[in-house]
PDB file of C-alpha atoms in Angstrom:
ATOM      1  CA  UNK A   1     -20.894  21.018 -16.904  1.00  0.00           C
ATOM      2  CA  UNK A   2     -18.565  19.282 -19.315  1.00  0.00           C
ATOM      3  CA  UNK A   3     -17.567  20.491 -22.914  1.00  0.00           C
ATOM      4  CA  UNK A   4     -19.049  18.585 -25.954  1.00  0.00           C
ATOM      5  CA  UNK A   5     -17.580  15.091 -26.255  1.00  0.00           C
ATOM      6  CA  UNK A   6     -15.977  15.051 -22.751  1.00  0.00           C
ATOM      7  CA  UNK A   7     -17.121  12.281 -20.341  1.00  0.00           C
ATOM      8  CA  UNK A   8     -18.660  13.504 -17.083  1.00  0.00           C
ATOM      9  CA  UNK A   9     -16.806  10.897 -15.236  1.00  0.00           C
ATOM     10  CA  UNK A  10     -13.333  11.747 -16.766  1.00  0.00           C
ATOM     11  CA  UNK A  11     -11.934  13.733 -13.846  1.00  0.00           C
ATOM     12  CA  UNK A  12     -13.085  11.180 -11.226  1.00  0.00           C
ATOM     13  CA  UNK A  13     -11.427   8.200 -13.319  1.00  0.00           C
ATOM     14  CA  UNK A  14      -8.332  10.248 -13.855  1.00  0.00           C
ATOM     15  CA  UNK A  15      -8.018  10.987 -10.251  1.00  0.00           C
ATOM     16  CA  UNK A  16      -8.404   7.324  -9.222  1.00  0.00           C
ATOM     17  CA  UNK A  17      -6.461   5.667 -11.999  1.00  0.00           C
ATOM     18  CA  UNK A  18      -3.539   8.114 -13.168  1.00  0.00           C
ATOM     19  CA  UNK A  19      -0.955   6.663 -11.062  1.00  0.00           C
ATOM     20  CA  UNK A  20      -1.521   3.193 -12.163  1.00  0.00           C
ATOM     21  CA  UNK A  21      -1.546   4.138 -15.733  1.00  0.00           C
ATOM     22  CA  UNK A  22       1.692   6.018 -15.228  1.00  0.00           C
ATOM     23  CA  UNK A  23       3.002   3.054 -13.476  1.00  0.00           C
ATOM     24  CA  UNK A  24       2.280   0.665 -16.184  1.00  0.00           C
ATOM     25  CA  UNK A  25       3.752   2.774 -18.885  1.00  0.00           C
ATOM     26  CA  UNK A  26       6.712   3.501 -16.846  1.00  0.00           C
ATOM     27  CA  UNK A  27       7.324  -0.279 -16.338  1.00  0.00           C
ATOM     28  CA  UNK A  28       7.501  -0.658 -20.224  1.00  0.00           C
ATOM     29  CA  UNK A  29       9.171   2.369 -20.944  1.00  0.00           C
ATOM     30  CA  UNK A  30      11.589   2.963 -17.947  1.00  0.00           C
ATOM     31  CA  UNK A  31      10.958   6.832 -18.071  1.00  0.00           C
ATOM     32  CA  UNK A  32       8.374   8.604 -15.996  1.00  0.00           C
ATOM     33  CA  UNK A  33       8.309  11.633 -18.395  1.00  0.00           C
ATOM     34  CA  UNK A  34       7.458   9.246 -21.284  1.00  0.00           C
ATOM     35  CA  UNK A  35       5.028   7.397 -19.213  1.00  0.00           C
ATOM     36  CA  UNK A  36       3.025  10.748 -18.328  1.00  0.00           C
ATOM     37  CA  UNK A  37       2.964  11.392 -21.943  1.00  0.00           C
ATOM     38  CA  UNK A  38       1.569   8.165 -22.519  1.00  0.00           C
ATOM     39  CA  UNK A  39      -0.985   8.585 -19.712  1.00  0.00           C
ATOM     40  CA  UNK A  40      -2.103  11.748 -21.247  1.00  0.00           C
ATOM     41  CA  UNK A  41      -2.677  10.110 -24.564  1.00  0.00           C
ATOM     42  CA  UNK A  42      -4.612   7.133 -22.940  1.00  0.00           C
ATOM     43  CA  UNK A  43      -6.810   9.404 -20.775  1.00  0.00           C
ATOM     44  CA  UNK A  44      -7.637  11.401 -24.088  1.00  0.00           C
ATOM     45  CA  UNK A  45      -8.695   8.154 -25.795  1.00  0.00           C
ATOM     46  CA  UNK A  46     -10.611   7.319 -22.676  1.00  0.00           C
ATOM     47  CA  UNK A  47     -12.352  10.369 -22.450  1.00  0.00           C
ATOM     48  CA  UNK A  48     -13.746   9.957 -26.156  1.00  0.00           C
ATOM     49  CA  UNK A  49     -14.759   6.220 -25.535  1.00  0.00           C
ATOM     50  CA  UNK A  50     -17.852   4.878 -24.172  1.00  0.00           C
ATOM     51  CA  UNK A  51     -15.975   2.293 -21.667  1.00  0.00           C
ATOM     52  CA  UNK A  52     -18.031   2.209 -18.501  1.00  0.00           C
ATOM     53  CA  UNK A  53     -16.270   3.747 -15.420  1.00  0.00           C
ATOM     54  CA  UNK A  54     -16.358   0.501 -13.871  1.00  0.00           C
ATOM     55  CA  UNK A  55     -14.422  -0.990 -16.334  1.00  0.00           C
ATOM     56  CA  UNK A  56     -11.878   1.743 -16.721  1.00  0.00           C
ATOM     57  CA  UNK A  57      -9.223   0.449 -14.542  1.00  0.00           C
ATOM     58  CA  UNK A  58      -8.542  -2.631 -16.675  1.00  0.00           C
ATOM     59  CA  UNK A  59      -9.200  -0.800 -19.942  1.00  0.00           C
ATOM     60  CA  UNK A  60      -6.764   1.881 -18.958  1.00  0.00           C
ATOM     61  CA  UNK A  61      -4.015  -0.508 -17.830  1.00  0.00           C
ATOM     62  CA  UNK A  62      -4.211  -2.388 -21.318  1.00  0.00           C
ATOM     63  CA  UNK A  63      -4.151   0.973 -23.007  1.00  0.00           C
ATOM     64  CA  UNK A  64      -1.149   2.104 -21.302  1.00  0.00           C
ATOM     65  CA  UNK A  65       0.639  -1.021 -21.939  1.00  0.00           C
ATOM     66  CA  UNK A  66      -0.405  -1.217 -25.633  1.00  0.00           C
ATOM     67  CA  UNK A  67       0.593   2.517 -26.161  1.00  0.00           C
ATOM     68  CA  UNK A  68       3.948   2.203 -24.450  1.00  0.00           C
ATOM     69  CA  UNK A  69       4.960  -0.952 -26.441  1.00  0.00           C
ATOM     70  CA  UNK A  70       3.604   0.786 -29.620  1.00  0.00           C
ATOM     71  CA  UNK A  71       5.855   3.787 -28.553  1.00  0.00           C
ATOM     72  CA  UNK A  72       8.910   1.303 -28.446  1.00  0.00           C
ATOM     73  CA  UNK A  73       7.893  -0.538 -31.570  1.00  0.00           C
ATOM     74  CA  UNK A  74       7.656   2.674 -33.655  1.00  0.00           C
ATOM     75  CA  UNK A  75      11.025   4.078 -32.522  1.00  0.00           C
ATOM     76  CA  UNK A  76       9.589   7.292 -31.817  1.00  0.00           C
ATOM     77  CA  UNK A  77      11.221   7.344 -28.479  1.00  0.00           C
ATOM     78  CA  UNK A  78      14.978   7.365 -29.892  1.00  0.00           C
ATOM     79  CA  UNK A  79      14.985  11.224 -29.809  1.00  0.00           C
ATOM     80  CA  UNK A  80      13.768  11.334 -26.396  1.00  0.00           C
ATOM     81  CA  UNK A  81      16.106   8.492 -25.169  1.00  0.00           C
ATOM     82  CA  UNK A  82      18.976  10.529 -26.868  1.00  0.00           C
ATOM     83  CA  UNK A  83      18.051  13.700 -24.969  1.00  0.00           C
ATOM     84  CA  UNK A  84      17.829  11.724 -21.581  1.00  0.00           C
ATOM     85  CA  UNK A  85      21.161  10.069 -22.160  1.00  0.00           C
ATOM     86  CA  UNK A  86      22.691  13.476 -23.094  1.00  0.00           C
ATOM     87  CA  UNK A  87      21.173  15.043 -19.699  1.00  0.00           C
ATOM     88  CA  UNK A  88      22.520  11.949 -17.641  1.00  0.00           C
ATOM     89  CA  UNK A  89      25.919  12.405 -19.157  1.00  0.00           C
ATOM     90  CA  UNK A  90      26.325  15.756 -17.576  1.00  0.00           C
ATOM     91  CA  UNK A  91      25.925  14.075 -14.162  1.00  0.00           C
ATOM     92  CA  UNK A  92      28.591  12.237 -12.196  1.00  0.00           C
ATOM     93  CA  UNK A  93      28.289   8.478 -11.735  1.00  0.00           C
ATOM     94  CA  UNK A  94      30.141   6.598  -9.113  1.00  0.00           C
ATOM     95  CA  UNK A  95      30.442   3.837 -11.569  1.00  0.00           C
ATOM     96  CA  UNK A  96      30.149   4.869 -15.355  1.00  0.00           C
ATOM     97  CA  UNK A  97      30.586   1.253 -16.642  1.00  0.00           C
ATOM     98  CA  UNK A  98      27.892  -0.241 -14.314  1.00  0.00           C
ATOM     99  CA  UNK A  99      25.588   2.640 -15.427  1.00  0.00           C
ATOM    100  CA  UNK A 100      26.012   1.911 -19.007  1.00  0.00           C
ATOM    101  CA  UNK A 101      25.590  -1.882 -18.624  1.00  0.00           C
ATOM    102  CA  UNK A 102      22.440  -1.280 -16.633  1.00  0.00           C
ATOM    103  CA  UNK A 103      20.915   1.238 -19.266  1.00  0.00           C
ATOM    104  CA  UNK A 104      21.999  -1.234 -22.062  1.00  0.00           C
ATOM    105  CA  UNK A 105      20.255  -4.169 -20.100  1.00  0.00           C
ATOM    106  CA  UNK A 106      17.081  -2.236 -19.717  1.00  0.00           C
ATOM    107  CA  UNK A 107      17.148  -1.409 -23.425  1.00  0.00           C
ATOM    108  CA  UNK A 108      17.582  -5.146 -24.484  1.00  0.00           C
ATOM    109  CA  UNK A 109      14.711  -6.023 -22.039  1.00  0.00           C
ATOM    110  CA  UNK A 110      12.357  -3.480 -23.492  1.00  0.00           C
ATOM    111  CA  UNK A 111      13.311  -4.288 -26.966  1.00  0.00           C
ATOM    112  CA  UNK A 112      12.744  -7.961 -26.373  1.00  0.00           C
ATOM    113  CA  UNK A 113       9.373  -7.166 -24.743  1.00  0.00           C
ATOM    114  CA  UNK A 114       8.290  -5.280 -27.942  1.00  0.00           C
ATOM    115  CA  UNK A 115       8.944  -8.451 -30.086  1.00  0.00           C
ATOM    116  CA  UNK A 116       6.681 -10.660 -27.919  1.00  0.00           C
ATOM    117  CA  UNK A 117       3.237 -11.398 -29.089  1.00  0.00           C
ATOM    118  CA  UNK A 118       1.153  -8.396 -28.087  1.00  0.00           C
ATOM    119  CA  UNK A 119      -1.205 -10.400 -25.407  1.00  0.00           C
ATOM    120  CA  UNK A 120       1.860 -11.996 -23.783  1.00  0.00           C
ATOM    121  CA  UNK A 121       3.751  -8.690 -23.632  1.00  0.00           C
ATOM    122  CA  UNK A 122       0.579  -6.885 -22.143  1.00  0.00           C
ATOM    123  CA  UNK A 123      -0.145  -9.671 -19.525  1.00  0.00           C
ATOM    124  CA  UNK A 124       3.542  -9.805 -18.426  1.00  0.00           C
ATOM    125  CA  UNK A 125       3.627  -6.081 -18.064  1.00  0.00           C
ATOM    126  CA  UNK A 126       0.363  -5.823 -16.267  1.00  0.00           C
ATOM    127  CA  UNK A 127       1.163  -8.628 -13.886  1.00  0.00           C
ATOM    128  CA  UNK A 128       4.677  -7.095 -13.116  1.00  0.00           C
ATOM    129  CA  UNK A 129       2.976  -3.594 -12.571  1.00  0.00           C
ATOM    130  CA  UNK A 130       1.023  -5.248  -9.547  1.00  0.00           C
ATOM    131  CA  UNK A 131      -2.122  -6.170 -11.127  1.00  0.00           C
ATOM    132  CA  UNK A 132      -3.546  -9.323  -9.698  1.00  0.00           C
ATOM    133  CA  UNK A 133      -4.409 -12.404 -11.832  1.00  0.00           C
ATOM    134  CA  UNK A 134      -8.003 -11.531 -11.576  1.00  0.00           C
ATOM    135  CA  UNK A 135      -7.339  -7.854 -12.775  1.00  0.00           C
ATOM    136  CA  UNK A 136      -5.209  -9.031 -15.451  1.00  0.00           C
ATOM    137  CA  UNK A 137      -7.824 -11.582 -16.607  1.00  0.00           C
ATOM    138  CA  UNK A 138     -10.657  -8.954 -16.611  1.00  0.00           C
ATOM    139  CA  UNK A 139      -8.299  -6.504 -18.457  1.00  0.00           C
ATOM    140  CA  UNK A 140      -7.531  -8.966 -21.290  1.00  0.00           C
ATOM    141  CA  UNK A 141     -10.751 -10.750 -21.301  1.00  0.00           C
ATOM    142  CA  UNK A 142      -9.281 -14.072 -20.401  1.00  0.00           C
ATOM    143  CA  UNK A 143      -9.965 -16.708 -17.611  1.00  0.00           C
ATOM    144  CA  UNK A 144      -8.088 -16.078 -14.413  1.00  0.00           C
ATOM    145  CA  UNK A 145      -6.640 -19.456 -14.632  1.00  0.00           C
ATOM    146  CA  UNK A 146      -4.888 -18.828 -17.891  1.00  0.00           C
ATOM    147  CA  UNK A 147      -3.165 -15.690 -16.568  1.00  0.00           C
ATOM    148  CA  UNK A 148      -0.281 -17.572 -14.818  1.00  0.00           C
ATOM    149  CA  UNK A 149       0.297 -19.770 -17.862  1.00  0.00           C
ATOM    150  CA  UNK A 150       0.356 -16.704 -20.162  1.00  0.00           C
ATOM    151  CA  UNK A 151       2.653 -14.675 -17.965  1.00  0.00           C
ATOM    152  CA  UNK A 152       5.027 -17.904 -17.625  1.00  0.00           C
ATOM    153  CA  UNK A 153       5.035 -18.343 -21.451  1.00  0.00           C
ATOM    154  CA  UNK A 154       5.808 -14.502 -21.667  1.00  0.00           C
ATOM    155  CA  UNK A 155       8.774 -14.652 -19.374  1.00  0.00           C
ATOM    156  CA  UNK A 156      10.053 -17.703 -21.271  1.00  0.00           C
ATOM    157  CA  UNK A 157       9.680 -15.968 -24.683  1.00  0.00           C
ATOM    158  CA  UNK A 158      11.421 -12.813 -23.287  1.00  0.00           C
ATOM    159  CA  UNK A 159      14.144 -15.006 -21.857  1.00  0.00           C
ATOM    160  CA  UNK A 160      14.650 -16.617 -25.237  1.00  0.00           C
ATOM    161  CA  UNK A 161      14.594 -13.489 -27.081  1.00  0.00           C
ATOM    162  CA  UNK A 162      17.360 -11.913 -24.849  1.00  0.00           C
ATOM    163  CA  UNK A 163      19.478 -15.112 -25.239  1.00  0.00           C
ATOM    164  CA  UNK A 164      19.010 -15.063 -29.060  1.00  0.00           C
ATOM    165  CA  UNK A 165      19.940 -11.274 -29.132  1.00  0.00           C
ATOM    166  CA  UNK A 166      22.816 -11.562 -26.743  1.00  0.00           C
ATOM    167  CA  UNK A 167      24.374 -14.473 -28.935  1.00  0.00           C
ATOM    168  CA  UNK A 168      23.902 -12.374 -32.058  1.00  0.00           C
ATOM    169  CA  UNK A 169      25.859  -9.300 -30.571  1.00  0.00           C
TER     170      UNK A 169
END
């Protein structure tokens, strides 16, 4: 017996789709801890929704990408990032300079991704999270034939964003 307002199929959908939702969010955020927070928020929203269970995988993947991108855009993750950096500062790295550069590169890519048009950013994240063209198309309500074009445009736009911001540094 479920409580008032809780979907009867939530547990089943959670077990089936949790890892994919965390994976999509982690691809955007680069942090499993933050991705799990996003997944929790996404499943809470799904639990209150009337989205049919058959449509849940696509809906959840898009919601995870949107929520993760919004988290980056809002800057709410700054405190968590600072805590994570402080925690890793205590560990010994074989090449500190390389670790710093890698972290900065990832940060630039995430910031560039957050500046893309939402549909392009989500399509790019979903495709690079392992979803097929058909799954991305279904999740974003677009034709499968246009997914490749949207992803290529997103990659091109991201590349331009990274070049533009690299030259302004």
